[in-house]
Coordinates of C-alpha atoms in Angstrom, one line a residue:
Chain A
X1270 CA 21.9 -44.4 5.1
X1271 CA 23.4 -45.0 1.9
X1272 CA 23.8 -42.5 -1.5
X1273 CA 23.5 -40.2 1.1
X1274 CA 26.1 -37.6 1.7
X1275 CA 27.9 -37.3 4.7
X1276 CA 26.2 -34.2 6.6
X1277 CA 28.2 -30.8 6.4
X1278 CA 29.9 -29.3 8.4
X1279 CA 29.9 -25.0 8.9
X1280 CA 31.3 -22.9 11.7
X1281 CA 28.9 -21.9 14.2
X1282 CA 27.1 -18.8 13.9
X1283 CA 28.8 -16.3 16.7
X1284 CA 28.1 -13.2 14.3
X1285 CA 24.2 -12.5 13.5
X1286 CA 22.9 -9.2 12.1
X1287 CA 19.0 -7.9 11.5
X1288 CA 18.1 -5.7 8.9
X1289 CA 14.9 -4.1 9.3
X1290 CA 13.3 -0.2 6.6
X1291 CA 16.2 -2.2 4.0
X1292 CA 13.0 -0.4 2.4
X1293 CA 11.8 2.2 3.9
X1294 CA 7.9 2.0 3.9
X1295 CA 8.4 -2.0 4.7
X1296 CA 7.1 -1.4 8.3
X1297 CA 6.4 -5.2 9.5
X1298 CA 10.9 -4.8 10.1
X1299 CA 10.9 -0.5 10.4
X1300 CA 9.0 -1.4 13.2
X1301 CA 10.0 -4.7 14.5
X1302 CA 14.0 -3.5 14.4
X1303 CA 13.0 0.2 16.2
X1304 CA 11.0 -2.0 19.0
X1305 CA 14.5 -4.4 19.6
X1306 CA 16.6 -1.2 19.8
X1307 CA 14.1 0.2 22.6
X1308 CA 13.6 -3.1 24.0
X1309 CA 16.9 -4.4 23.8
X1310 CA 16.1 -8.3 24.7
X1311 CA 17.1 -9.4 21.5
X1312 CA 19.3 -12.3 20.7
X1313 CA 20.6 -10.7 17.6
X1314 CA 22.4 -7.8 16.0
X1315 CA 18.6 -5.3 14.6
X1316 CA 19.7 -1.7 12.7
X1317 CA 18.5 -0.1 10.3
X1318 CA 19.5 -0.2 7.0
X1319 CA 18.6 3.1 4.8
X1320 CA 17.8 5.7 8.1
X1321 CA 17.0 8.6 5.8
X1322 CA 14.4 6.2 4.0
X1323 CA 13.0 4.7 7.1
X1324 CA 12.6 8.7 9.1
X1325 CA 10.6 9.8 4.9
X1326 CA 8.9 6.2 4.9
X1327 CA 9.9 5.9 1.4
X1328 CA 11.4 2.9 -0.2
X1329 CA 14.5 4.6 -1.5
X1330 CA 16.2 8.7 -1.8
X1331 CA 18.2 8.2 -4.1
X1332 CA 17.9 4.7 -5.4
X1333 CA 17.5 1.2 -4.1
X1334 CA 19.6 0.5 -1.1
X1335 CA 19.0 -2.8 -1.5
X1336 CA 20.1 -3.5 -5.0
X1337 CA 23.1 -1.4 -4.5
X1338 CA 25.5 -4.4 -2.6
X1339 CA 27.7 -4.9 -5.5
X1340 CA 31.5 -4.6 -5.8
X1341 CA 31.1 -1.6 -8.6
X1342 CA 29.1 0.6 -5.2
X1343 CA 31.3 -1.1 -2.4
X1344 CA 34.4 -0.7 -4.0
X1345 CA 32.6 2.6 -5.3
X1346 CA 35.2 5.8 -4.0
X1347 CA 32.5 8.8 -2.6
X1348 CA 31.6 11.6 -4.4
X1349 CA 29.7 14.4 -3.5
X1350 CA 26.4 13.5 -6.1
X1351 CA 26.0 10.3 -5.4
X1352 CA 23.0 9.3 -3.5
X1353 CA 22.0 8.6 -0.1
X1354 CA 22.6 5.0 -0.4
X1355 CA 25.8 4.1 -2.3
X1356 CA 27.9 6.0 0.8
X1357 CA 25.1 3.8 3.5
X1358 CA 25.7 0.5 1.1
X1359 CA 29.2 1.3 1.4
X1360 CA 29.1 1.9 5.6
X1361 CA 27.2 -1.1 5.9
X1362 CA 29.5 -3.8 4.6
X1363 CA 32.3 -2.1 6.4
X1364 CA 30.4 -2.8 9.4
X1365 CA 28.7 -5.9 9.0
X1366 CA 30.9 -7.2 6.3
X1367 CA 33.5 -6.7 4.4
X1368 CA 31.2 -8.7 2.0
X1369 CA 33.4 -12.1 0.9
X1370 CA 36.2 -11.9 4.1
X1371 CA 36.6 -13.7 7.0
X1372 CA 35.6 -10.5 9.3
X1373 CA 32.1 -9.9 8.1
X1374 CA 28.6 -11.2 10.4
X1375 CA 28.0 -14.9 10.0
X1376 CA 24.6 -13.9 9.2
X1377 CA 22.6 -11.4 7.9
X1378 CA 18.8 -11.5 7.9
X1379 CA 16.9 -8.7 6.1
X1380 CA 12.8 -8.6 6.4
X1381 CA 10.6 -6.9 3.9
X1382 CA 6.5 -6.4 3.3
X1383 CA 5.3 -6.8 0.2
X1384 CA 1.9 -5.5 -1.8
X1385 CA 1.6 -9.0 -2.6
X1386 CA -0.2 -11.7 -1.5
X1387 CA 3.4 -13.8 -1.0
X1388 CA 1.8 -15.3 2.3
X1389 CA 5.0 -15.5 5.0
X1390 CA 7.5 -15.8 1.7
X1391 CA 11.8 -16.5 2.8
X1392 CA 13.9 -15.5 0.3
X1393 CA 18.1 -16.2 -0.3
X1394 CA 20.2 -16.4 -2.9
X1395 CA 19.8 -19.7 -4.5
X1396 CA 19.5 -23.3 -3.1
X1397 CA 23.7 -23.7 -3.0
X1398 CA 23.5 -22.2 0.4
X1399 CA 23.2 -24.5 2.2
X1400 CA 23.0 -23.4 5.6
X1401 CA 20.0 -21.2 4.9
X1402 CA 18.2 -24.3 3.3
X1403 CA 18.6 -25.9 6.9
X1404 CA 17.0 -23.2 8.2
X1405 CA 14.0 -22.4 5.9
X1406 CA 13.5 -26.7 6.3
X1407 CA 13.4 -25.5 10.3
X1408 CA 11.2 -22.9 9.5
X1409 CA 9.2 -25.3 7.2
X1410 CA 9.0 -28.1 10.0
X1411 CA 8.4 -25.8 13.4
X1412 CA 6.3 -22.6 11.9
X1413 CA 3.5 -24.0 11.0
X1414 CA 0.4 -21.2 11.1
X1415 CA 1.6 -21.3 7.4
X1416 CA 3.4 -22.6 4.7
X1417 CA 6.7 -20.2 3.9
X1418 CA 7.7 -20.9 0.3
X1419 CA 10.9 -20.9 -0.5
X1420 CA 11.9 -18.2 -3.0
X1421 CA 15.6 -18.5 -5.0
X1422 CA 15.7 -15.0 -6.3
X1423 CA 19.3 -14.4 -8.2
X1424 CA 19.6 -15.3 -11.9
X1425 CA 22.0 -17.6 -13.5
X1426 CA 25.2 -15.3 -13.6
X1427 CA 23.9 -12.7 -11.6
X1428 CA 26.0 -10.6 -9.3
X1429 CA 24.6 -11.3 -5.2
X1430 CA 23.4 -7.6 -4.5
X1431 CA 21.4 -7.5 -1.9
X1432 CA 21.7 -6.7 1.3
X1433 CA 22.6 -9.9 3.3
X1434 CA 25.0 -10.6 0.7
X1435 CA 27.5 -8.5 2.7
X1436 CA 27.2 -10.8 5.4
X1437 CA 28.6 -14.4 5.3
X1438 CA 25.1 -16.1 4.5
X1439 CA 21.9 -14.7 5.1
X1440 CA 18.1 -15.2 4.5
X1441 CA 15.2 -12.1 3.9
X1442 CA 11.5 -12.5 5.1
X1443 CA 8.9 -10.7 2.4
X1444 CA 5.9 -10.9 4.3
X1445 CA 2.8 -10.0 2.9
X1446 CA 0.2 -8.5 1.2
X1447 CA 0.7 -5.2 3.9
X1448 CA 0.6 -1.9 2.2
X1449 CA 3.7 0.6 1.9
X1450 CA 3.6 2.6 4.9
X1451 CA 0.8 1.0 6.4
X1452 CA 1.6 -1.5 9.6
X1453 CA -0.3 -4.9 10.1
X1454 CA -0.7 -6.5 13.5
X1455 CA -1.1 -10.2 11.9
X1456 CA 2.0 -9.3 10.2
X1457 CA 4.2 -7.9 12.8
X1458 CA 3.0 -11.2 14.6
X1459 CA 3.8 -13.9 11.9
X1460 CA 7.5 -12.0 11.2
X1461 CA 8.5 -11.4 15.4
X1462 CA 7.7 -15.5 15.6
X1463 CA 8.9 -16.2 12.6
X1464 CA 12.0 -14.3 13.7
X1465 CA 12.4 -17.0 17.3
X1466 CA 12.0 -19.6 15.3
X1467 CA 15.3 -19.4 13.2
X1468 CA 17.5 -18.5 15.8
X1469 CA 16.5 -20.9 17.5
X1470 CA 17.4 -23.4 15.1
X1471 CA 21.0 -21.0 15.7
X1472 CA 20.7 -22.1 18.7
X1473 CA 20.7 -25.8 17.9
X1474 CA 22.7 -25.6 16.1
X1475 CA 25.8 -23.4 17.6
X1476 CA 25.1 -26.2 19.8
X1477 CA 26.0 -29.3 17.8
X1478 CA 22.6 -30.2 16.6
X1479 CA 22.6 -32.6 13.9
X1480 CA 20.4 -31.4 11.0
X1481 CA 20.4 -34.7 8.5
X1482 CA 20.2 -34.4 5.1
X1483 CA 16.3 -34.0 3.5
X1484 CA 14.6 -33.3 0.0
X1485 CA 12.8 -30.1 -0.2
X1486 CA 10.5 -28.1 -2.6
X1487 CA 11.8 -24.4 -3.8
X1488 CA 11.1 -21.8 -6.5
X1489 CA 13.3 -20.4 -8.3
X1490 CA 13.0 -17.8 -10.4
X1491 CA 13.3 -17.4 -15.0
X1492 CA 12.5 -14.3 -15.3
X1493 CA 11.0 -11.3 -14.9
X1494 CA 6.9 -9.4 -17.4
X1495 CA 6.3 -6.6 -17.3
X1496 CA 2.7 -4.9 -17.9
X1497 CA 1.3 -4.0 -21.5
X1498 CA 2.4 -0.1 -22.2
X1499 CA 1.1 1.6 -25.7
X1500 CA 3.9 2.6 -28.2
X1501 CA 5.0 6.2 -25.3
X1502 CA 5.7 3.9 -22.5
X1503 CA 2.9 4.1 -20.5
X1504 CA 0.9 1.0 -19.0
X1505 CA -1.5 -0.2 -21.1
X1506 CA -3.0 -3.1 -19.2
X1507 CA -3.9 -4.2 -15.3
X1508 CA -3.2 -7.0 -14.3
X1509 CA -5.6 -9.6 -14.0
X1510 CA -8.5 -9.7 -11.7
X1511 CA -8.4 -14.2 -12.3
X1512 CA -4.1 -13.7 -11.7
X1513 CA -4.3 -10.9 -8.4
X1514 CA -3.3 -12.3 -5.4
X1515 CA -2.1 -16.3 -6.3
X1516 CA 1.1 -16.2 -5.8
X1517 CA 3.2 -19.3 -6.0
X1518 CA -0.4 -20.7 -8.1
X1519 CA 0.9 -23.0 -11.1
X1520 CA -0.1 -20.4 -14.2
X1521 CA -1.2 -21.6 -17.3
X1522 CA -0.7 -21.5 -21.3
X1523 CA -4.3 -19.4 -21.5
X1524 CA -4.5 -18.1 -18.7
X1525 CA -5.8 -14.8 -18.5
X1526 CA -2.9 -12.4 -17.2
X1527 CA -3.6 -8.6 -18.2
X1528 CA -6.6 -6.8 -18.4
X1529 CA -6.0 -3.9 -20.5
X1530 CA -8.4 -0.2 -20.2
X1531 CA -10.2 -0.8 -23.6
X1532 CA -10.0 -4.2 -25.6
X1533 CA -9.6 -7.8 -24.5
X1534 CA -8.6 -10.4 -21.6
X1535 CA -4.7 -10.5 -22.1
X1536 CA -3.8 -14.0 -21.6
X1537 CA -0.5 -16.0 -20.9
X1538 CA 1.2 -17.3 -23.8
X1539 CA 4.1 -19.3 -22.5
X1540 CA 4.2 -23.4 -23.0
X1541 CA 4.9 -24.7 -19.7
X1542 CA 3.3 -23.9 -16.7
X1543 CA 5.2 -21.4 -14.5
X1544 CA 4.3 -19.9 -10.7
X1545 CA 4.3 -16.0 -10.5
X1546 CA 5.4 -13.6 -7.8
X1547 CA 4.6 -10.6 -6.5
X1548 CA 2.0 -10.5 -9.1
X1549 CA 1.2 -6.9 -8.3
X1550 CA 3.8 -6.0 -6.7
X1551 CA 3.6 -1.7 -6.4
X1552 CA 8.0 -1.6 -5.5
X1553 CA 7.8 -3.1 -9.1
X1554 CA 6.2 -1.2 -11.5
X1555 CA 9.3 1.4 -12.0
X1556 CA 11.5 -1.5 -12.5
X1557 CA 8.2 -2.4 -15.2
X1558 CA 8.1 -5.4 -13.1
X1559 CA 4.1 -7.2 -13.3
X1560 CA 5.3 -10.5 -12.0
X1561 CA 7.9 -12.2 -11.7
X1562 CA 7.9 -15.9 -13.1
X1563 CA 9.4 -19.3 -11.2
X1564 CA 10.1 -22.5 -11.4
X1565 CA 8.5 -25.8 -9.0
X1566 CA 11.8 -27.6 -8.2
X1567 CA 12.2 -30.6 -6.3
X1568 CA 16.0 -29.4 -4.4
X1569 CA 18.0 -32.6 -2.8
X1570 CA 19.9 -31.4 0.3
X1571 CA 22.7 -33.0 2.7
X1572 CA 23.4 -32.2 5.5
X1573 CA 24.1 -29.8 8.4
X1574 CA 26.5 -30.5 11.6
X1575 CA 28.8 -28.1 13.2
X1576 CA 32.3 -27.9 12.5
X1577 CA 33.4 -26.6 16.4
X1578 CA 31.2 -30.5 18.6
X1579 CA 31.7 -32.8 16.0
X1580 CA 35.5 -34.5 15.7
X1581 CA 35.7 -36.3 12.7
X1582 CA 34.5 -39.5 12.9
Chain H
X1468 CA -46.8 14.1 1.1
X1469 CA -47.9 15.9 4.1
X1470 CA -45.8 17.8 6.1
X1471 CA -43.0 17.0 3.7
X1472 CA -41.1 19.9 1.7
X1473 CA -42.1 21.4 -1.6
X1474 CA -38.6 20.2 -4.5
X1475 CA -36.2 22.5 -4.2
X1476 CA -35.5 23.7 -7.6
X1477 CA -31.9 23.8 -8.6
X1478 CA -29.5 24.8 -12.0
X1479 CA -28.8 22.0 -14.4
X1480 CA -25.5 20.8 -14.2
X1481 CA -23.5 21.6 -17.7
X1482 CA -19.8 21.7 -16.5
X1483 CA -18.4 18.6 -14.4
X1484 CA -15.0 18.1 -13.6
X1485 CA -13.3 14.9 -12.7
X1486 CA -10.5 14.9 -11.2
X1487 CA -7.5 11.7 -10.4
X1488 CA -3.7 11.8 -9.2
X1489 CA -4.6 14.4 -6.1
X1490 CA -2.7 12.1 -3.9
X1491 CA -0.7 10.7 -7.1
X1492 CA 0.2 7.0 -5.8
X1493 CA -4.6 6.1 -5.3
X1494 CA -3.8 4.2 -9.2
X1495 CA -7.4 3.7 -9.5
X1496 CA -8.3 7.6 -10.5
X1497 CA -5.0 8.1 -12.3
X1498 CA -5.5 5.8 -14.7
X1499 CA -8.8 5.9 -14.9
X1500 CA -8.3 9.7 -16.0
X1501 CA -5.2 9.0 -18.0
X1502 CA -7.6 7.0 -20.0
X1503 CA -10.3 8.8 -20.4
X1504 CA -7.2 12.2 -21.7
X1505 CA -6.5 8.4 -23.8
X1506 CA -9.5 7.8 -25.1
X1507 CA -11.3 10.5 -25.3
X1508 CA -14.9 8.9 -24.8
X1509 CA -16.1 10.0 -21.2
X1510 CA -19.2 13.1 -20.9
X1511 CA -17.2 15.2 -18.5
X1512 CA -13.5 16.7 -18.3
X1513 CA -11.1 14.7 -16.9
X1514 CA -7.7 16.1 -15.3
X1515 CA -5.0 14.8 -13.3
X1516 CA -5.0 16.8 -11.1
X1517 CA -1.5 17.2 -8.6
X1518 CA 0.3 16.5 -11.7
X1519 CA 3.5 16.4 -10.0
X1520 CA 2.8 13.6 -7.7
X1521 CA 1.1 11.7 -10.3
X1522 CA 4.9 11.3 -12.3
X1523 CA 6.9 10.5 -9.4
X1524 CA 4.2 8.1 -7.9
X1525 CA 4.1 9.9 -4.4
X1526 CA 0.9 11.4 -2.4
X1527 CA 2.7 14.3 -2.8
X1528 CA 5.8 16.5 -3.9
X1529 CA 5.5 19.7 -1.0
X1530 CA 2.2 19.8 0.9
X1531 CA -1.0 17.5 0.7
X1532 CA -3.7 19.1 -2.3
X1533 CA -6.1 18.3 -1.0
X1534 CA -5.4 20.4 1.6
X1535 CA -4.9 23.3 -0.2
X1536 CA -8.2 24.2 -1.7
X1537 CA -8.6 27.8 1.1
X1538 CA -8.9 31.2 1.6
X1539 CA -6.1 31.4 2.5
X1540 CA -3.9 29.5 -0.2
X1541 CA -6.2 30.4 -2.9
X1542 CA -5.9 34.1 -2.4
X1543 CA -1.5 33.6 -1.2
X1544 CA 0.9 35.9 -3.4
X1545 CA 3.0 33.6 -5.3
X1546 CA 5.8 33.2 -3.4
X1547 CA 9.2 31.2 -5.2
X1548 CA 10.1 28.9 -2.5
X1549 CA 6.5 27.5 -2.1
X1550 CA 5.0 24.4 -2.5
X1551 CA 4.6 23.7 -5.9
X1552 CA 0.8 22.9 -5.0
X1553 CA 0.5 25.8 -3.5
X1554 CA 0.9 26.6 -7.3
X1555 CA -1.1 24.1 -8.6
X1556 CA -4.5 24.6 -6.2
X1557 CA -5.2 28.4 -7.2
X1558 CA -4.2 26.8 -11.3
X1559 CA -6.7 24.6 -10.9
X1560 CA -9.0 27.0 -8.6
X1561 CA -8.6 29.6 -12.4
X1562 CA -10.0 26.0 -14.0
X1563 CA -12.0 25.2 -13.1
X1564 CA -14.0 28.2 -10.6
X1565 CA -12.8 30.3 -8.7
X1566 CA -13.7 29.2 -5.1
X1567 CA -17.6 30.7 -4.7
X1568 CA -18.4 32.4 -7.8
X1569 CA -20.8 32.6 -10.8
X1570 CA -17.8 31.3 -13.3
X1571 CA -16.8 27.8 -11.4
X1572 CA -18.0 24.9 -12.8
X1573 CA -21.5 23.3 -11.6
X1574 CA -19.9 20.0 -10.6
X1575 CA -16.2 18.3 -9.4
X1576 CA -15.7 14.7 -8.8
X1577 CA -13.0 13.6 -7.6
X1578 CA -11.1 10.0 -7.1
X1579 CA -9.2 8.4 -4.7
X1580 CA -8.3 5.4 -3.3
X1581 CA -8.0 4.2 0.1
X1582 CA -5.0 1.3 2.4
X1583 CA -8.4 1.4 4.7
X1584 CA -10.9 -1.2 4.1
X1585 CA -13.9 1.9 3.2
X1586 CA -15.6 -0.3 -0.2
X1587 CA -17.0 1.7 -2.0
X1588 CA -17.6 5.2 0.1
X1589 CA -19.2 7.6 -1.0
X1590 CA -17.9 11.5 0.9
X1591 CA -19.3 14.9 0.9
X1592 CA -19.0 17.8 3.3
X1593 CA -21.9 17.8 4.7
X1594 CA -25.8 17.2 4.7
X1595 CA -26.6 20.3 3.8
X1596 CA -25.6 20.2 0.4
X1597 CA -28.5 18.7 -1.0
X1598 CA -27.7 17.8 -4.8
X1599 CA -24.8 15.4 -3.8
X1600 CA -27.1 13.8 -0.9
X1601 CA -29.8 12.7 -4.3
X1602 CA -26.3 11.7 -6.0
X1603 CA -25.4 9.4 -3.3
X1604 CA -29.0 8.2 -3.3
X1605 CA -29.0 7.4 -6.7
X1606 CA -25.6 6.2 -5.9
X1607 CA -26.8 3.4 -3.6
X1608 CA -29.9 2.6 -5.2
X1609 CA -28.9 1.9 -8.3
X1610 CA -24.8 0.4 -7.9
X1611 CA -26.2 -2.6 -6.2
X1612 CA -22.8 -4.2 -6.0
X1613 CA -21.9 -2.7 -2.6
X1614 CA -23.0 -1.1 -0.2
X1615 CA -22.0 2.7 -0.9
X1616 CA -21.7 4.2 2.3
X1617 CA -22.0 7.9 2.7
X1618 CA -19.2 9.8 5.0
X1619 CA -20.2 13.7 5.8
X1620 CA -16.0 15.3 6.7
X1621 CA -16.7 18.2 7.8
X1622 CA -16.2 19.0 11.7
X1623 CA -18.2 21.8 12.8
X1624 CA -16.7 25.5 12.1
X1625 CA -13.9 23.8 9.7
X1626 CA -13.4 25.9 5.7
X1627 CA -13.6 22.8 2.9
X1628 CA -9.9 22.5 1.8
X1629 CA -10.6 20.4 -0.5
X1630 CA -9.9 20.4 -4.9
X1631 CA -14.1 19.6 -5.1
X1632 CA -14.9 22.3 -3.4
X1633 CA -14.4 24.9 -6.3
X1634 CA -16.5 23.6 -8.1
X1635 CA -20.6 24.6 -6.6
X1636 CA -21.1 21.7 -5.7
X1637 CA -19.0 18.0 -5.6
X1638 CA -18.6 14.1 -4.6
X1639 CA -15.4 12.9 -3.5
X1640 CA -14.9 8.7 -4.6
X1641 CA -12.7 6.4 -1.7
X1642 CA -12.4 4.0 -2.4
X1643 CA -9.9 1.1 -0.6
X1644 CA -8.4 -1.5 0.2
X1645 CA -6.3 -0.6 -2.1
X1646 CA -2.1 -0.1 -1.6
X1647 CA -0.9 3.0 -2.4
X1648 CA 1.2 2.6 -6.6
X1649 CA -0.8 -0.7 -7.1
X1650 CA -4.0 -0.6 -9.4
X1651 CA -6.4 -3.1 -8.6
X1652 CA -8.6 -4.4 -11.5
X1653 CA -11.7 -4.5 -9.7
X1654 CA -11.3 -1.2 -8.0
X1655 CA -10.6 0.7 -11.9
X1656 CA -14.4 -1.7 -12.6
X1657 CA -16.1 -0.6 -8.9
X1658 CA -14.7 3.3 -9.7
X1659 CA -15.9 3.1 -13.5
X1660 CA -19.3 2.0 -12.9
X1661 CA -19.6 4.9 -10.0
X1662 CA -19.0 6.8 -12.6
X1663 CA -21.0 5.9 -15.4
X1664 CA -23.9 5.8 -12.2
X1665 CA -22.9 9.1 -11.3
X1666 CA -23.4 10.8 -15.0
X1667 CA -26.7 8.6 -15.0
X1668 CA -27.7 10.7 -12.5
X1669 CA -26.2 14.1 -13.3
X1670 CA -28.8 13.6 -17.3
X1671 CA -31.8 12.3 -16.1
X1672 CA -31.8 15.4 -13.3
X1673 CA -30.4 17.8 -16.3
X1674 CA -33.0 16.2 -18.3
X1675 CA -36.4 17.1 -15.8
X1676 CA -36.3 14.3 -13.9
X1677 CA -38.4 14.6 -10.0
X1678 CA -36.1 13.0 -7.7
X1679 CA -38.3 12.8 -4.5
X1680 CA -37.5 13.3 -0.6
X1681 CA -36.2 10.4 1.0
X1682 CA -34.2 9.3 4.4
X1683 CA -31.2 8.1 5.0
X1684 CA -28.8 6.6 7.0
X1685 CA -25.4 8.8 6.7
X1686 CA -21.6 8.9 9.0
X1687 CA -20.2 11.9 9.4
X1688 CA -17.3 13.0 11.2
X1689 CA -17.1 13.3 15.0
X1690 CA -13.3 13.6 16.0
X1691 CA -9.8 11.6 15.1
X1692 CA -8.2 9.5 17.2
X1693 CA -4.1 9.2 17.2
X1694 CA -2.0 6.2 17.7
X1695 CA 0.1 5.8 21.0
X1696 CA 2.9 7.1 21.8
X1697 CA 6.1 7.3 23.2
X1698 CA 7.1 10.6 25.5
X1699 CA 9.3 10.3 22.7
X1700 CA 7.1 10.1 20.3
X1701 CA 7.5 7.4 18.3
X1702 CA 4.2 5.1 17.9
X1703 CA 3.9 2.8 20.3
X1704 CA 1.6 0.0 19.1
X1705 CA -0.4 -1.3 16.1
X1706 CA -4.8 -1.4 14.5
X1707 CA -5.3 -3.8 17.1
X1708 CA -6.3 -6.8 15.1
X1709 CA -10.0 -6.8 15.9
X1710 CA -10.2 -3.5 14.7
X1711 CA -8.2 -3.9 11.3
X1712 CA -10.9 -3.6 8.1
X1713 CA -13.4 -3.4 10.2
X1714 CA -14.5 -0.1 9.0
X1715 CA -18.1 1.4 9.4
X1716 CA -19.3 -1.3 12.3
X1717 CA -19.7 0.2 15.5
X1718 CA -16.6 0.0 17.9
X1719 CA -18.3 -0.2 21.9
X1720 CA -16.6 0.6 25.1
X1721 CA -13.9 -1.7 25.7
X1722 CA -13.6 -2.7 22.1
X1723 CA -9.7 -3.1 21.9
X1724 CA -8.2 -1.1 19.4
X1725 CA -4.8 -1.1 19.7
X1726 CA -1.9 -2.8 20.4
X1727 CA 1.1 -2.2 22.1
X1728 CA 4.2 -4.4 20.7
X1729 CA 4.5 -4.7 24.0
X1730 CA 2.2 -4.8 26.6
X1731 CA -1.5 -5.4 27.3
X1732 CA -3.5 -4.1 24.4
X1733 CA -5.6 -1.5 24.4
X1734 CA -9.3 -1.2 24.1
X1735 CA -11.7 2.4 23.2
X1736 CA -12.5 4.1 26.3
X1737 CA -15.4 6.9 25.5
X1738 CA -18.7 6.0 26.0
X1739 CA -20.5 5.8 23.4
X1740 CA -20.8 3.6 21.0
X1741 CA -18.7 5.7 17.2
X1742 CA -18.0 4.2 13.5
X1743 CA -14.4 4.3 13.0
X1744 CA -13.6 4.8 9.2
X1745 CA -9.9 5.0 8.0
X1746 CA -8.6 2.3 9.5
X1747 CA -5.5 2.5 9.7
X1748 CA -4.7 4.8 6.5
X1749 CA -0.7 5.1 5.4
X1750 CA -1.7 8.9 4.1
X1751 CA -2.8 9.1 7.9
X1752 CA 1.0 8.0 9.9
X1753 CA 1.8 11.3 9.1
X1754 CA -1.4 13.4 9.8
X1755 CA -1.0 11.6 13.3
X1756 CA -4.3 9.4 13.0
X1757 CA -5.2 5.8 13.6
X1758 CA -8.7 5.9 12.5
X1759 CA -11.4 9.0 12.1
X1760 CA -15.1 8.6 14.4
X1761 CA -18.1 9.8 13.5
X1762 CA -22.0 8.7 14.6
X1763 CA -23.8 6.8 12.0
X1764 CA -27.1 10.0 11.9
X1765 CA -30.8 9.6 10.0
X1766 CA -31.4 13.1 7.6
X1767 CA -34.2 13.6 5.9
X1768 CA -33.9 15.2 2.6
X1769 CA -36.0 17.7 0.6
X1770 CA -37.0 16.6 -3.1
X1771 CA -34.6 17.8 -6.2
X1772 CA -35.8 19.3 -9.2
X1773 CA -34.2 21.2 -12.1
X1774 CA -34.8 24.8 -11.8
X1775 CA -35.1 25.2 -15.7
X1776 CA -37.4 22.6 -16.8
X1777 CA -40.1 22.8 -14.0
X1778 CA -42.5 26.1 -14.1
X1779 CA -43.6 27.1 -10.5
X1780 CA -47.9 25.2 -10.1

């Protein structure tokens, strides 16, 4: 169509990995990957990333593995007292990367759960990653059981620190609400269906399907909000019942956001509407994050075509 | 009334303790007790029981504190390599017990959360504990926001192992569903209101109120059901979506209970109706418990009267 950029051409995806247990107590991915490793019927390469955390059913044993794929950690020399996850990140980088190299896997999925009411959320670094944006659009069009919002997690200037950044490109699935250490059959089924849908997209892409340009809404992180605290650092308020479970709903100035243990409710003091996510996520208490702030934006995404099967016109 | 036993007379309750953080990641009790310790407006004696687990926001650091109040552990000699909780149990026994002695606290509340859909559940050892049964009945009558089922947790022949067994008598509040490590404002408010109601009962009892005999339904444990497992011990099935969240609902023979990762659903093979509880509780995976089986029974409870204020007729 007039004014539309020509479709971008990208190489087919031959090496596709799926990580479960990047956080060892997020059970949908842990048990999906364990199932695929046992069943051997799965089309991609499944692996358990934080093995010790999976064994202990904790998020991590030394430090958050999914914050450890930065140049600093990946290039660090092994030391005796380093956290387990630093060594494990180097191993994963050797097997599925190295990050930024030509040998790296073409795509990595990473399977997560959250205690927040995020539904079936698709997480990627930014809207500039063309192929995952098309994959998300395909999922949104073909997986119609839920809305599958797109969350763009990288703040401006931030280095990609997540496990899927080891591969050339990637996508994280974030399903919730599910308590840590609990495996819910409905979320397991949803994650399995989402993965099947995503692999369908890769198959279609690899076999030459042209994906036209499109416009889509996505949620982009703008900041993080901590819990109110007493002077000694202890939290002094809870997420307000009117904010709880309202991930992806608009939050307006003067809406209540916290309920103190004593005293009056605390209102949102921003000057414009935002969209919250990861509201009251268990793992973010220690990160001092009560919720993430997002803006809702519309992005124009150019078309996509596989390189090998399409000679230039 | 004819045929009714005369009311039993018991001493007033002067020493009442409330434990939070017996499991360090069950946040309603942790933060209620922290609030009462800060606020100092609370009528009873609040304390955090598993201090190290609360600090780390885990269930326990060495072993489950709430399984450590048996004669074996309480009478054990301190050793260098004993789990933290064994020493802490002895400390708590010294402060609020000793268990079974005349100096022991008169009553201990213990505040818990579960990831299961248990609502506002009242837990005590058995229907033979008269005063807690009256307290439960009072709560059921006066706290009308939810149904407050009574769960009698002690299997025949089992020794009382829970923290409240250190006091002369006690009651645990078990509120859910709430993920581990998450503080939900609505459950916090419910637990606070339940405690206020329970303290009202103690006040009325201490000031001479006569509590008449009554009949009540309660759920009594009959056994525990493990997850189906592969020969290597790994779980091979999830709690069935039709069983998930159905705590206290009748479960009939041939009802589905598990959904395998591959293959057909697994049905309940018992020969009579049971009532399940703690369905898919995160902390019970390691205890090999997918749910607890209960029977629903009706109990006739004799009347109750405080000893000091009622001369015999």
